[in-house]
Amino acid sequence: MSKIEDKCQQKGVRLTEQRRLIAKVMSQSSDHPDVDELHKRISKIDEKVSIATVYRTVKLFEESGIIEKHDFKGGKARYEQAPDIHHDHLIDVNTGEIVEFINEEIEKLQNEVAAKLGYKLVDHRLELYGIKTKKN
Amino acid sequence: MSKIEDKCQQKGVRLTEQRRLIAKVMSQSSDHPDVDELHKRISKIDEKVSIATVYRTVKLFEESGIIEKHDFKGGKARYEQAPDIHHDHLIDVNTGEIVEFINEEIEKLQNEVAAKLGYKLVDHRLELYGIKTKKN
DNA sequence: ATAATTGCAAATGCTTTGCTTGTGA
DNA sequence: TCACAAGCAAAGCATTTGCAATTAT
């Protein structure tokens, strides 16, 4: 059973054949696929699953905290399995490649900024867009 | 002449009656209006300006570096006059209110993170979402 | 003059939804 | 059993675009 299936049980999310399949494909994806890409991967295993179901499921999983949704610049929403430890993303503007990173210092500063402005941080978004540095 | 009109001249952006009006309304807006809101404000002065023109102009201004576009979570794109010094945003998730802030430390760390990963930073997005802290 | 801009409505692209049939616990 | 899920096609929403008429330089 995939980790996502596992979480569905915990959260009381009813598992259907389609959801199991979507969970499996998400589990096996180490990148950040959009719904269309996800649907393509799923269709290779079962071409009867509709894209509407993928949309509905992905939304359900997200609302249940099972997967994470990202709206990077320029385009469609992308998804990844909810990680155990939070990370942010650097997007290669040339290739679209996504690199995950963790920086405790920045996280801390964000909280400080919010506090200083009289707010409690409930969410944040940090995305870096870059181009590869030539390595000589 | 508004600061935005000024920049249009510098950048060689042809000024029409509509563009002048959009520039004026943007200049007078200290918040971060979306296209619909902008169109409403414009319509109060000239109700013949179409929303398509607002979309086109706002895009043109953005591509010319005259205004900035922000895709905050949940909704439509919002715009503000391009600031002289870069700032980021904190969004009050209850009221939608937007607070601008500057934090050099975070900016520096972002560059360091990118460099460490072998990238040169070309753009970034930092948004904090918070709720007001009760002040007793 | 004439290349660029506007207004309008139609088209787009991603995402959601109503409805009927199918199905998991 | 029976509330919930899936498939399909239609609808939604923000945004873009084709085209004919208008305008800035």
Coordinates of C-alpha atoms (C1' of nucleotides) in Angstrom, one line a residue:
Chain A
M1 CA 0.0 0.0 0.0
S2 CA 1.3 3.4 -0.9
K3 CA 2.0 6.1 1.7
I4 CA -0.9 8.1 0.2
E5 CA -3.3 5.2 0.5
D6 CA -2.2 4.9 4.1
K7 CA -3.0 8.5 4.8
C8 CA -6.4 8.1 3.2
Q9 CA -7.3 5.5 5.7
Q10 CA -6.1 7.6 8.6
K11 CA -8.1 10.6 7.4
G12 CA -11.2 8.5 6.6
V13 CA -11.0 9.1 2.9
R14 CA -12.9 6.4 1.1
L15 CA -10.8 4.5 -1.3
T16 CA -12.1 3.6 -4.7
E17 CA -10.3 1.9 -7.5
Q18 CA -9.6 5.2 -9.2
R19 CA -8.3 6.9 -6.0
R20 CA -6.1 4.0 -5.3
L21 CA -4.6 4.3 -8.8
I22 CA -4.2 8.1 -8.5
A23 CA -2.6 7.6 -5.1
K24 CA -0.2 5.0 -6.6
V25 CA 0.9 7.2 -9.5
M26 CA 1.3 10.2 -7.2
S27 CA 3.4 8.1 -4.9
Q28 CA 5.6 7.0 -7.7
S29 CA 6.1 10.5 -9.0
S30 CA 9.2 12.2 -7.6
D31 CA 8.5 15.3 -9.7
H32 CA 5.6 17.8 -9.5
P33 CA 3.1 16.8 -12.2
D34 CA 0.1 18.9 -13.2
V35 CA -3.3 17.3 -13.5
D36 CA -2.9 16.7 -17.2
E37 CA 0.4 14.9 -16.8
L38 CA -1.0 12.9 -13.9
H39 CA -3.9 11.9 -16.1
K40 CA -1.6 10.8 -18.8
R41 CA 0.4 8.6 -16.4
I42 CA -2.8 7.1 -15.0
S43 CA -4.2 6.4 -18.4
K44 CA -1.3 4.2 -19.2
I45 CA -2.6 1.9 -16.5
D46 CA -6.3 2.5 -16.8
E47 CA -7.5 4.6 -19.7
K48 CA -11.0 4.7 -18.4
V49 CA -10.3 7.1 -15.6
S50 CA -11.7 10.5 -16.5
I51 CA -9.8 13.7 -16.0
A52 CA -12.7 15.1 -14.0
T53 CA -12.0 12.3 -11.4
V54 CA -8.4 13.3 -11.3
Y55 CA -9.3 16.9 -10.7
R56 CA -11.7 15.9 -8.0
T57 CA -9.4 13.5 -6.3
V58 CA -6.4 15.7 -6.4
K59 CA -8.5 18.4 -4.7
L60 CA -9.8 16.0 -2.1
F61 CA -6.3 14.8 -1.3
E62 CA -5.1 18.3 -1.0
E63 CA -7.9 19.3 1.3
S64 CA -7.2 16.3 3.4
G65 CA -3.5 17.3 3.7
I66 CA -2.4 14.3 1.8
I67 CA -0.8 16.1 -1.1
E68 CA 0.3 19.6 -1.8
K69 CA -0.7 22.0 -4.5
H70 CA 1.6 24.5 -6.0
D71 CA 0.7 27.4 -8.4
F72 CA 4.1 28.2 -9.8
K73 CA 4.3 31.0 -12.3
G74 CA 2.8 30.5 -15.7
G75 CA 0.4 27.8 -15.9
K76 CA -1.4 25.0 -14.3
A77 CA -1.4 23.8 -10.7
R78 CA 1.2 21.1 -9.8
Y79 CA 1.1 18.5 -7.1
E80 CA 3.4 16.6 -4.9
Q81 CA 3.1 14.2 -2.1
A82 CA 2.8 16.1 1.2
P83 CA 6.4 16.0 2.6
D84 CA 7.2 15.3 6.2
I85 CA 9.3 18.3 6.6
H86 CA 8.4 21.5 4.8
H87 CA 10.5 22.7 1.9
D88 CA 10.4 25.5 -0.7
H89 CA 11.1 25.4 -4.4
L90 CA 13.5 26.8 -6.9
I91 CA 12.3 26.7 -10.5
D92 CA 14.7 26.6 -13.4
V93 CA 13.2 29.1 -15.8
N94 CA 14.8 27.6 -18.8
T95 CA 14.0 23.9 -18.3
G96 CA 11.1 24.1 -15.8
E97 CA 13.0 21.8 -13.6
I98 CA 12.2 22.1 -9.9
V99 CA 14.7 21.9 -7.1
E100 CA 13.5 21.6 -3.5
F101 CA 15.3 23.3 -0.7
I102 CA 15.1 23.9 3.0
N103 CA 16.3 27.0 4.7
E104 CA 15.5 27.3 8.4
E105 CA 16.9 30.8 8.6
I106 CA 14.4 32.1 6.0
E107 CA 11.6 30.4 7.7
K108 CA 12.5 32.0 11.0
L109 CA 12.8 35.4 9.5
Q110 CA 9.3 35.1 7.9
N111 CA 7.8 34.5 11.2
E112 CA 9.6 37.4 12.6
V113 CA 8.5 39.7 9.8
A114 CA 4.9 38.6 10.3
A115 CA 5.1 39.1 14.1
K116 CA 6.6 42.5 13.7
L117 CA 3.7 43.5 11.5
G118 CA 1.2 42.2 14.0
Y119 CA 0.3 39.0 12.3
K120 CA 0.5 35.3 13.0
L121 CA 1.8 33.4 10.0
V122 CA -0.7 30.7 8.8
D123 CA 0.8 30.0 5.4
H124 CA 3.5 31.3 3.0
R125 CA 4.9 30.9 -0.4
L126 CA 8.5 31.2 -1.3
E127 CA 9.6 30.4 -4.8
L128 CA 12.9 31.2 -6.4
Y129 CA 13.2 31.4 -10.2
G130 CA 16.7 31.0 -11.5
I131 CA 19.0 30.0 -14.4
K132 CA 21.8 27.5 -14.1
T133 CA 25.2 29.0 -13.4
K134 CA 27.8 28.0 -15.8
K135 CA 30.3 25.8 -14.1
N136 CA 33.8 26.1 -15.6
Chain B
M1 CA 1.4 63.8 -15.9
S2 CA 1.4 60.7 -13.7
K3 CA 4.6 58.8 -13.0
I4 CA 3.3 55.9 -15.1
E5 CA 2.6 58.2 -18.1
D6 CA 6.1 59.4 -17.6
K7 CA 7.5 55.9 -17.8
C8 CA 5.5 55.2 -20.9
Q9 CA 7.3 58.0 -22.7
Q10 CA 10.6 56.8 -21.5
K11 CA 9.9 53.3 -22.7
G12 CA 8.4 54.4 -25.9
V13 CA 4.9 53.1 -25.1
R14 CA 2.4 55.0 -27.3
L15 CA -0.1 56.8 -25.2
T16 CA -3.7 56.8 -26.1
E17 CA -6.6 58.3 -24.3
Q18 CA -7.5 55.0 -22.7
R19 CA -3.9 54.2 -21.6
R20 CA -3.6 57.7 -20.1
L21 CA -6.7 57.0 -18.1
I22 CA -5.6 53.6 -17.0
A23 CA -2.2 55.1 -16.0
K24 CA -3.9 57.8 -14.0
V25 CA -6.2 55.4 -12.1
M26 CA -3.3 53.0 -11.4
S27 CA -1.2 56.0 -10.2
Q28 CA -3.9 57.0 -7.8
S29 CA -4.4 53.5 -6.4
S30 CA -2.4 52.8 -3.3
D31 CA -3.8 49.3 -3.0
H32 CA -3.4 46.3 -5.4
P33 CA -6.5 46.2 -7.6
D34 CA -7.4 43.4 -10.0
V35 CA -8.4 44.1 -13.6
D36 CA -12.1 44.1 -12.7
E37 CA -11.7 46.6 -9.9
L38 CA -9.5 48.7 -12.1
H39 CA -12.1 48.6 -14.8
K40 CA -14.7 49.7 -12.3
R41 CA -12.7 52.7 -11.2
I42 CA -11.9 53.6 -14.8
S43 CA -15.6 53.3 -15.8
K44 CA -16.5 56.0 -13.3
I45 CA -14.5 58.4 -15.4
D46 CA -15.1 57.0 -18.9
E47 CA -17.6 54.1 -19.2
K48 CA -16.7 53.4 -22.8
V49 CA -13.3 51.9 -22.0
S50 CA -13.6 48.1 -22.5
I51 CA -12.3 45.5 -20.1
A52 CA -10.3 44.0 -23.0
T53 CA -8.4 47.2 -23.3
V54 CA -7.7 47.2 -19.6
Y55 CA -6.4 43.6 -19.9
R56 CA -4.2 44.5 -22.8
T57 CA -2.9 47.7 -21.3
V58 CA -2.1 46.2 -17.9
K59 CA -0.2 43.4 -19.7
L60 CA 1.6 45.9 -21.8
F61 CA 2.6 48.0 -18.8
E62 CA 3.8 45.0 -17.0
E63 CA 5.9 43.8 -19.9
S64 CA 7.4 47.2 -20.1
G65 CA 8.3 47.1 -16.4
I66 CA 5.9 50.0 -15.6
I67 CA 3.6 48.1 -13.3
E68 CA 3.9 44.8 -11.4
K69 CA 1.6 41.8 -11.5
H70 CA 0.9 39.6 -8.5
D71 CA -0.8 36.3 -8.5
F72 CA -1.6 35.9 -4.9
K73 CA -3.4 32.8 -3.8
G74 CA -7.0 32.3 -4.7
G75 CA -8.1 34.5 -7.5
K76 CA -7.3 37.0 -10.1
A77 CA -4.1 38.8 -10.9
R78 CA -3.5 42.1 -9.0
Y79 CA -1.4 45.0 -10.0
E80 CA 0.5 47.8 -8.5
Q81 CA 2.8 50.6 -9.8
A82 CA 6.3 49.3 -10.1
P83 CA 8.1 50.4 -6.9
D84 CA 11.5 52.0 -6.8
I85 CA 12.7 49.6 -4.2
H86 CA 11.6 46.0 -4.2
H87 CA 9.2 44.8 -1.5
D88 CA 7.3 41.6 -0.7
H89 CA 3.7 41.1 0.6
L90 CA 1.9 39.9 3.6
I91 CA -1.8 39.1 2.9
D92 CA -4.3 39.1 5.7
V93 CA -6.3 35.9 5.0
N94 CA -9.3 37.2 6.8
T95 CA -9.7 40.6 5.3
G96 CA -7.6 40.3 2.1
E97 CA -5.7 43.4 3.2
I98 CA -2.2 43.6 1.8
V99 CA 0.8 44.8 3.8
E100 CA 4.1 45.5 2.0
F101 CA 7.4 44.8 3.7
I102 CA 11.1 44.8 3.0
N103 CA 13.6 42.4 4.5
E104 CA 17.1 42.6 3.3
E105 CA 18.2 39.6 5.2
I106 CA 15.7 37.3 3.5
E107 CA 16.6 38.7 0.1
K108 CA 20.3 38.0 0.8
L109 CA 19.5 34.5 1.9
Q110 CA 17.5 33.8 -1.2
N111 CA 20.5 34.6 -3.3
E112 CA 22.7 32.4 -1.2
V113 CA 20.3 29.5 -1.5
A114 CA 20.1 29.9 -5.3
A115 CA 23.9 30.2 -5.6
K116 CA 24.4 27.2 -3.4
L117 CA 22.2 25.1 -5.7
G118 CA 24.1 26.4 -8.8
Y119 CA 21.6 29.0 -9.9
K120 CA 21.5 32.7 -10.5
L121 CA 18.4 34.2 -9.2
V122 CA 16.3 36.0 -11.8
D123 CA 13.0 36.3 -10.0
H124 CA 11.4 35.3 -6.8
R125 CA 8.1 35.3 -5.0
L126 CA 7.7 35.6 -1.3
E127 CA 4.2 35.9 0.1
L128 CA 3.2 35.6 3.7
Y129 CA -0.4 34.8 4.6
G130 CA -1.4 35.7 8.2
I131 CA -4.1 36.6 10.6
K132 CA -4.0 39.6 12.8
T133 CA -2.6 39.0 16.3
K134 CA -4.9 40.2 19.0
K135 CA -3.4 43.2 20.8
N136 CA -4.4 43.3 24.4
Chain C
dA1 C1' -0.9 58.1 -44.3
dT2 C1' -0.8 54.0 -41.9
dA3 C1' 0.7 51.1 -38.4
dA4 C1' -1.0 50.6 -34.0
dT5 C1' -5.1 50.5 -30.8
dT6 C1' -9.9 49.8 -29.6
dG7 C1' -14.4 47.4 -28.8
dC8 C1' -17.0 43.7 -29.3
dA9 C1' -17.9 39.1 -29.1
dA10 C1' -16.2 34.8 -29.6
dA11 C1' -12.5 31.7 -28.2
dT12 C1' -9.4 29.9 -24.9
dG13 C1' -7.4 27.0 -21.1
dC14 C1' -7.8 25.3 -16.7
dT15 C1' -11.0 23.8 -13.5
dT16 C1' -15.6 22.8 -11.6
dT17 C1' -20.2 20.9 -11.6
dG18 C1' -25.0 18.8 -12.7
dC19 C1' -26.8 14.7 -13.6
dT20 C1' -27.3 9.7 -14.2
dT21 C1' -25.2 5.4 -13.4
dG22 C1' -22.1 2.7 -10.8
dT23 C1' -19.9 1.1 -6.3
dG24 C1' -17.5 0.6 -1.6
dA25 C1' -18.2 -0.4 3.3
Chain D
dT1 C1' -28.5 -1.0 1.3
dC2 C1' -27.4 3.6 0.1
dA3 C1' -24.7 7.6 0.7
dC4 C1' -20.9 8.6 -2.0
dA5 C1' -18.0 8.4 -6.3
dA6 C1' -17.3 8.3 -11.4
dG7 C1' -18.0 9.6 -16.3
dC8 C1' -19.5 12.7 -19.4
dA9 C1' -20.5 16.8 -21.2
dA10 C1' -21.8 21.3 -20.2
dA11 C1' -20.7 25.4 -17.5
dG12 C1' -17.6 28.8 -15.2
dC13 C1' -14.1 32.1 -14.7
dA14 C1' -10.2 34.9 -15.8
dT15 C1' -7.9 36.1 -19.7
dT16 C1' -6.8 36.4 -24.7
dT17 C1' -7.7 37.1 -29.5
dG18 C1' -9.8 37.9 -34.5
dC19 C1' -11.7 41.4 -36.9
dA20 C1' -13.5 45.7 -38.4
dA21 C1' -13.6 50.4 -37.1
dT22 C1' -10.9 54.2 -35.0
dT23 C1' -6.8 56.9 -33.8
dA24 C1' -2.0 58.6 -32.7
dT25 C1' 2.1 60.3 -34.7

